[in-house]
Short mmCIF file of C-alpha atoms in Angstrom, two decimals:
data_model
loop_
_atom_site.label_atom_id
_atom_site.label_comp_id
_atom_site.label_asym_id
_atom_site.label_seq_id
_atom_site.Cartn_x
_atom_site.Cartn_y
_atom_site.Cartn_z
CA MET X 1 60.42 84.06 143.97
CA ASN X 2 62.03 80.61 144.23
CA TRP X 3 64.15 80.89 147.39
CA ALA X 4 64.82 77.12 147.36
CA PHE X 5 67.03 77.62 144.30
CA LEU X 6 69.12 80.18 146.17
CA GLN X 7 69.31 77.90 149.21
CA GLY X 8 70.51 75.02 147.04
CA LEU X 9 73.28 77.18 145.59
CA LEU X 10 74.48 78.42 148.96
CA SER X 11 74.29 75.04 150.71
CA GLY X 12 77.61 74.14 149.07
CA VAL X 13 79.27 77.06 150.88
CA ASN X 14 78.97 75.10 154.14
CA LYS X 15 81.77 72.78 153.01
CA TYR X 16 84.21 75.66 152.67
CA SER X 17 83.03 77.87 155.56
CA THR X 18 84.37 78.25 159.07
CA GLY X 19 82.16 77.85 162.14
CA PHE X 20 81.22 81.53 161.91
CA GLY X 21 80.26 81.07 158.26
CA ARG X 22 77.92 78.19 159.09
CA ILE X 23 76.27 80.29 161.81
CA TRP X 24 75.84 83.12 159.30
CA LEU X 25 74.14 80.79 156.81
CA SER X 26 71.83 79.44 159.53
CA VAL X 27 70.80 82.95 160.58
CA LEU X 28 70.32 83.96 156.94
CA PHE X 29 67.97 81.11 156.05
CA LEU X 30 66.20 80.42 159.34
CA PHE X 31 65.68 83.94 160.63
CA ARG X 32 65.64 86.01 157.46
CA VAL X 33 64.61 84.02 154.39
CA MET X 34 62.11 81.80 156.24
CA VAL X 35 60.54 84.72 158.11
CA TYR X 36 60.41 86.71 154.89
CA VAL X 37 58.72 83.91 152.91
CA VAL X 38 56.37 82.58 155.58
CA ALA X 39 55.24 85.73 157.41
CA ALA X 40 56.56 89.05 156.14
CA GLU X 41 55.12 88.81 152.62
CA ARG X 42 51.65 88.07 154.01
CA VAL X 43 51.82 90.87 156.60
CA TRP X 44 52.68 93.50 153.99
CA GLY X 45 50.53 92.11 151.19
CA ASP X 46 49.34 94.95 148.96
CA ASP X 47 50.62 98.03 150.78
CA GLN X 48 48.91 100.56 148.58
CA LYS X 49 45.51 98.87 148.83
CA ASP X 50 45.66 98.95 152.64
CA PHE X 51 46.77 102.60 152.69
CA GLU X 52 43.69 104.79 153.27
CA CYS X 53 43.21 108.55 153.47
CA ASN X 54 40.18 110.47 154.75
CA VAL X 55 39.49 112.06 151.35
CA LYS X 56 38.42 110.52 148.06
CA GLN X 57 40.19 112.98 145.79
CA PRO X 58 41.45 111.01 142.76
CA GLY X 59 45.18 110.51 142.92
CA CYS X 60 45.61 111.82 146.46
CA GLU X 61 46.16 108.41 148.06
CA ASN X 62 48.61 107.37 145.32
CA VAL X 63 50.70 110.52 145.71
CA CYS X 64 50.77 110.31 149.49
CA PHE X 65 51.64 106.61 149.48
CA ASP X 66 54.49 107.17 147.02
CA PHE X 67 55.82 110.02 149.16
CA TYR X 68 55.87 108.09 152.45
CA PHE X 69 56.72 104.67 150.99
CA PRO X 70 59.00 105.20 147.96
CA VAL X 71 60.29 101.63 148.31
CA SER X 72 58.31 98.90 150.00
CA HIS X 73 59.97 97.19 152.97
CA ILE X 74 59.28 93.77 151.53
CA ARG X 75 60.88 94.56 148.16
CA LEU X 76 63.85 96.24 149.79
CA TRP X 77 64.44 93.12 151.90
CA ALA X 78 64.17 90.91 148.83
CA LEU X 79 66.92 92.93 147.15
CA GLN X 80 68.98 92.82 150.33
CA LEU X 81 68.76 89.02 150.61
CA ILE X 82 69.72 88.56 146.96
CA PHE X 83 72.67 90.95 147.10
CA VAL X 84 73.99 89.66 150.44
CA SER X 85 73.92 86.07 149.20
CA THR X 86 75.82 86.79 145.98
CA PRO X 87 79.37 87.16 147.48
CA SER X 88 79.16 83.65 148.93
CA LEU X 89 78.74 82.30 145.40
CA LEU X 90 82.18 83.69 144.56
CA VAL X 91 83.73 81.16 146.95
CA VAL X 92 81.85 78.28 145.31
CA MET X 93 82.89 79.49 141.86
CA HIS X 94 86.55 79.79 142.94
CA VAL X 95 86.52 76.22 144.27
CA ALA X 96 84.89 75.01 141.05
CA TYR X 97 87.65 76.78 139.09
CA ARG X 98 90.30 74.97 141.18
CA GLU X 99 88.62 71.62 140.65
CA GLU X 100 88.46 72.22 136.89
CA ARG X 101 92.17 73.08 136.81
CA GLU X 102 92.94 69.91 138.78
CA ARG X 103 90.86 67.82 136.39
CA LYS X 104 92.60 69.25 133.32
CA ASN X 105 96.01 68.72 134.92
CA LYS X 106 95.29 65.04 135.60
CA LYS X 107 93.84 64.60 132.12
CA LYS X 108 96.99 66.05 130.57
CA HIS X 109 99.67 64.41 132.75
CA GLY X 110 97.88 61.31 134.05
CA GLU X 111 96.21 60.37 137.31
CA THR X 112 99.53 59.79 139.08
CA CYS X 113 100.88 63.28 138.36
CA HIS X 114 101.59 65.86 141.05
CA SER X 115 98.40 67.63 142.20
CA LEU X 116 98.15 71.38 141.80
CA TYR X 117 96.31 71.70 145.12
CA SER X 118 96.54 69.56 148.23
CA ASN X 119 92.89 70.38 148.90
CA THR X 120 90.83 72.43 146.43
CA GLY X 121 88.55 73.67 149.22
CA LYS X 122 91.29 74.72 151.63
CA LYS X 123 91.40 78.46 152.23
CA ILE X 124 94.97 79.21 151.15
CA GLY X 125 96.32 81.46 148.44
CA GLY X 126 93.73 83.07 146.21
CA LEU X 127 90.78 81.26 147.82
CA TRP X 128 91.64 82.85 151.19
CA TRP X 129 91.50 86.30 149.61
CA THR X 130 88.23 85.48 147.83
CA TYR X 131 86.67 84.34 151.11
CA VAL X 132 87.85 87.43 153.01
CA ILE X 133 86.66 89.79 150.26
CA SER X 134 83.25 88.06 150.27
CA LEU X 135 82.99 88.73 154.03
CA ILE X 136 83.75 92.42 153.49
CA PHE X 137 81.12 92.67 150.75
CA LYS X 138 78.47 90.88 152.84
CA ALA X 139 79.02 93.11 155.84
CA GLY X 140 79.04 96.19 153.61
CA ILE X 141 75.83 95.22 151.78
CA ASP X 142 73.90 94.55 155.00
CA SER X 143 75.16 97.79 156.55
CA GLY X 144 74.28 99.72 153.40
CA PHE X 145 70.72 98.40 153.27
CA LEU X 146 70.22 99.18 156.96
CA TYR X 147 71.34 102.74 156.30
CA ILE X 148 69.03 103.00 153.27
CA LEU X 149 66.05 101.72 155.27
CA TYR X 150 66.73 104.17 158.08
CA SER X 151 67.30 107.07 155.67
CA ILE X 152 64.10 106.49 153.70
CA TYR X 153 61.76 106.07 156.66
CA GLU X 154 63.77 108.12 159.21
CA ASN X 155 63.06 105.40 161.75
CA PHE X 156 62.49 101.67 162.03
CA GLU X 157 59.03 102.25 163.55
CA LEU X 158 55.99 102.72 161.32
CA PRO X 159 53.52 105.42 162.43
CA ARG X 160 49.81 104.78 162.68
CA LEU X 161 48.93 108.11 161.09
CA VAL X 162 50.69 110.30 158.50
CA LYS X 163 49.63 113.74 157.36
CA CYS X 164 49.88 114.58 153.69
CA GLN X 165 49.48 117.94 151.95
CA LEU X 166 50.65 117.20 148.44
CA ASP X 167 48.87 117.96 145.20
CA PRO X 168 46.23 116.94 144.16
CA CYS X 169 45.05 116.65 147.79
CA PRO X 170 42.69 119.60 148.51
CA ASN X 171 44.19 120.21 151.98
CA THR X 172 46.14 118.45 154.72
CA VAL X 173 44.69 114.95 154.87
CA ASP X 174 45.15 112.12 157.36
CA CYS X 175 46.31 108.79 155.97
CA PHE X 176 46.32 105.50 157.88
CA ILE X 177 48.66 102.51 157.55
CA ALA X 178 47.30 99.00 157.93
CA ARG X 179 48.76 96.88 160.81
CA PRO X 180 51.49 99.37 161.79
CA THR X 181 52.38 97.55 165.05
CA GLU X 182 52.80 94.19 163.35
CA LYS X 183 54.87 95.74 160.57
CA THR X 184 57.05 97.53 163.12
CA ILE X 185 57.74 94.23 164.91
CA PHE X 186 58.81 92.53 161.68
CA THR X 187 60.90 95.54 160.69
CA ILE X 188 62.79 95.52 163.98
CA PHE X 189 63.24 91.75 163.73
CA MET X 190 64.73 91.99 160.24
CA VAL X 191 66.97 94.87 161.32
CA VAL X 192 68.26 92.92 164.34
CA THR X 193 68.97 89.80 162.27
CA SER X 194 70.79 91.91 159.67
CA ALA X 195 72.90 93.47 162.43
CA MET X 196 73.64 89.97 163.76
CA CYS X 197 74.87 88.90 160.32
CA VAL X 198 77.14 91.95 160.14
CA LEU X 199 78.56 91.11 163.58
CA ILE X 200 79.15 87.48 162.56
CA ASN X 201 80.94 88.63 159.40
CA ILE X 202 83.18 90.93 161.44
CA CYS X 203 83.97 88.10 163.89
CA GLU X 204 84.81 85.72 161.04
CA PHE X 205 87.00 88.33 159.35
CA THR X 206 88.87 88.93 162.62
CA TYR X 207 89.28 85.18 163.15
CA LEU X 208 90.68 84.54 159.66
CA VAL X 209 93.08 87.50 159.73
CA SER X 210 94.34 86.73 163.25
CA LYS X 211 94.78 83.06 162.33
CA ARG X 212 96.77 84.08 159.25
CA ILE X 213 98.98 86.40 161.33
CA VAL X 214 99.61 83.73 163.98
CA ALA X 215 100.46 81.15 161.30
CA HIS X 216 102.89 83.60 159.66
CA CYS X 217 104.56 84.36 163.02
CA CYS X 218 104.87 80.65 163.85
CA ALA X 219 106.37 79.92 160.42
CA SER X 220 108.88 82.75 160.85
CA SER X 221 109.81 81.49 164.31
CA ARG X 222 110.34 77.94 163.02
CA ARG X 223 112.43 79.24 160.15
CA ARG X 224 114.56 81.27 162.56
CA ARG X 225 115.11 78.28 164.84
CA THR X 226 116.03 76.13 161.84
CA ASP X 227 118.59 78.69 160.66
CA GLN X 228 120.10 78.91 164.14
CA SER X 229 120.36 75.14 164.49
CA THR X 230 121.97 74.91 161.03
CA LYS X 231 124.57 77.52 161.95
CA SER X 232 125.36 75.85 165.27
CA SER X 233 125.77 72.42 163.64
CA THR X 234 128.06 73.93 160.99
CA THR X 235 130.21 75.54 163.68
CA PHE X 236 130.32 72.27 165.63
CA TYR X 237 131.68 70.37 162.63
CA GLU X 238 134.22 73.05 161.70
CA LYS X 239 136.05 73.15 165.06
CA PRO X 240 137.38 69.54 165.09
CA SER X 241 138.71 69.93 161.57
CA ASN X 242 140.69 73.02 162.59
CA ALA X 243 142.10 71.23 165.60
CA ALA X 244 143.08 68.26 163.46
CA PHE X 245 144.76 70.57 160.99
CA SER X 246 146.78 72.19 163.79
CA SER X 247 147.88 68.83 165.18
CA GLU X 248 148.96 67.75 161.72
CA ASN X 249 151.06 70.91 161.36
CA LYS X 250 152.70 70.29 164.71
CA SER X 251 153.50 66.70 163.87
CA PHE X 252 154.86 67.78 160.51
CA SER X 253 157.11 70.38 162.17
CA GLY X 254 158.34 67.77 164.67
CA ASN X 255 159.23 65.37 161.90
CA GLN X 256 161.23 68.03 160.11
CA GLY X 257 163.20 68.79 163.26
CA SER X 258 164.06 65.14 163.78
CA ASN X 259 165.17 64.80 160.18
CA VAL X 260 167.54 67.72 160.59
CA VAL X 261 169.09 66.18 163.69
CA ILE X 262 169.66 62.86 161.99
CA HIS X 263 171.36 64.54 159.06
CA LEU X 264 173.77 66.37 161.31
CA ASN X 265 174.67 63.23 163.22
CA SER X 266 175.30 61.37 160.05
#
């Protein structure tokens, strides 16, 4: 499989990721994809060929191998890496959609027209929701595959010996797994790195949500202070006008009184 193609697609996510997102990508490629490509595939090799039982009954080894290893570790991890990388592509596609909208807007209204987005890669509006949903999917996919691996093999440790009594085996036979210790080490390593990725996704989700809440609270506080300052300034300008109106009434009343006195004297 060409993992370089997948790496090239996801490298663009770095531009739109937070610090946690960049750490997640580093762990994904350095500790999961690289270990998978360089070492894990060679350690597992042909599982069924290295699986041996102490009888030569035709079909016995195949049946026992299929019972104890319904899905190979190496193929399960390949599916996991593909599925867990897919949600990140949604972010890249959303940014590409924004850039296409911006290009069409400038083509229609001219280069000097008002931009639809201040920054097409900024996580606001729909892009913020796309990014958060991708985090939820990535954490869910990794957690789901860890549960599947544990459910199928009932443990993350591979035994040296398994006993099989399935047809067409003539009786209970002993079957041996090649390099069980080495495979157990790689299994635990891949499980730990998957758990690390889930933890990083949870931390990034908490960071984005808390940052959004703090920004909303700060905006509400600024809006409240602006409203209060507007009301106080309005009150400040209304009071002098009322006082001036009262003084004008008093002066008008005084003038009327003086006019009455003059008329009587005359």
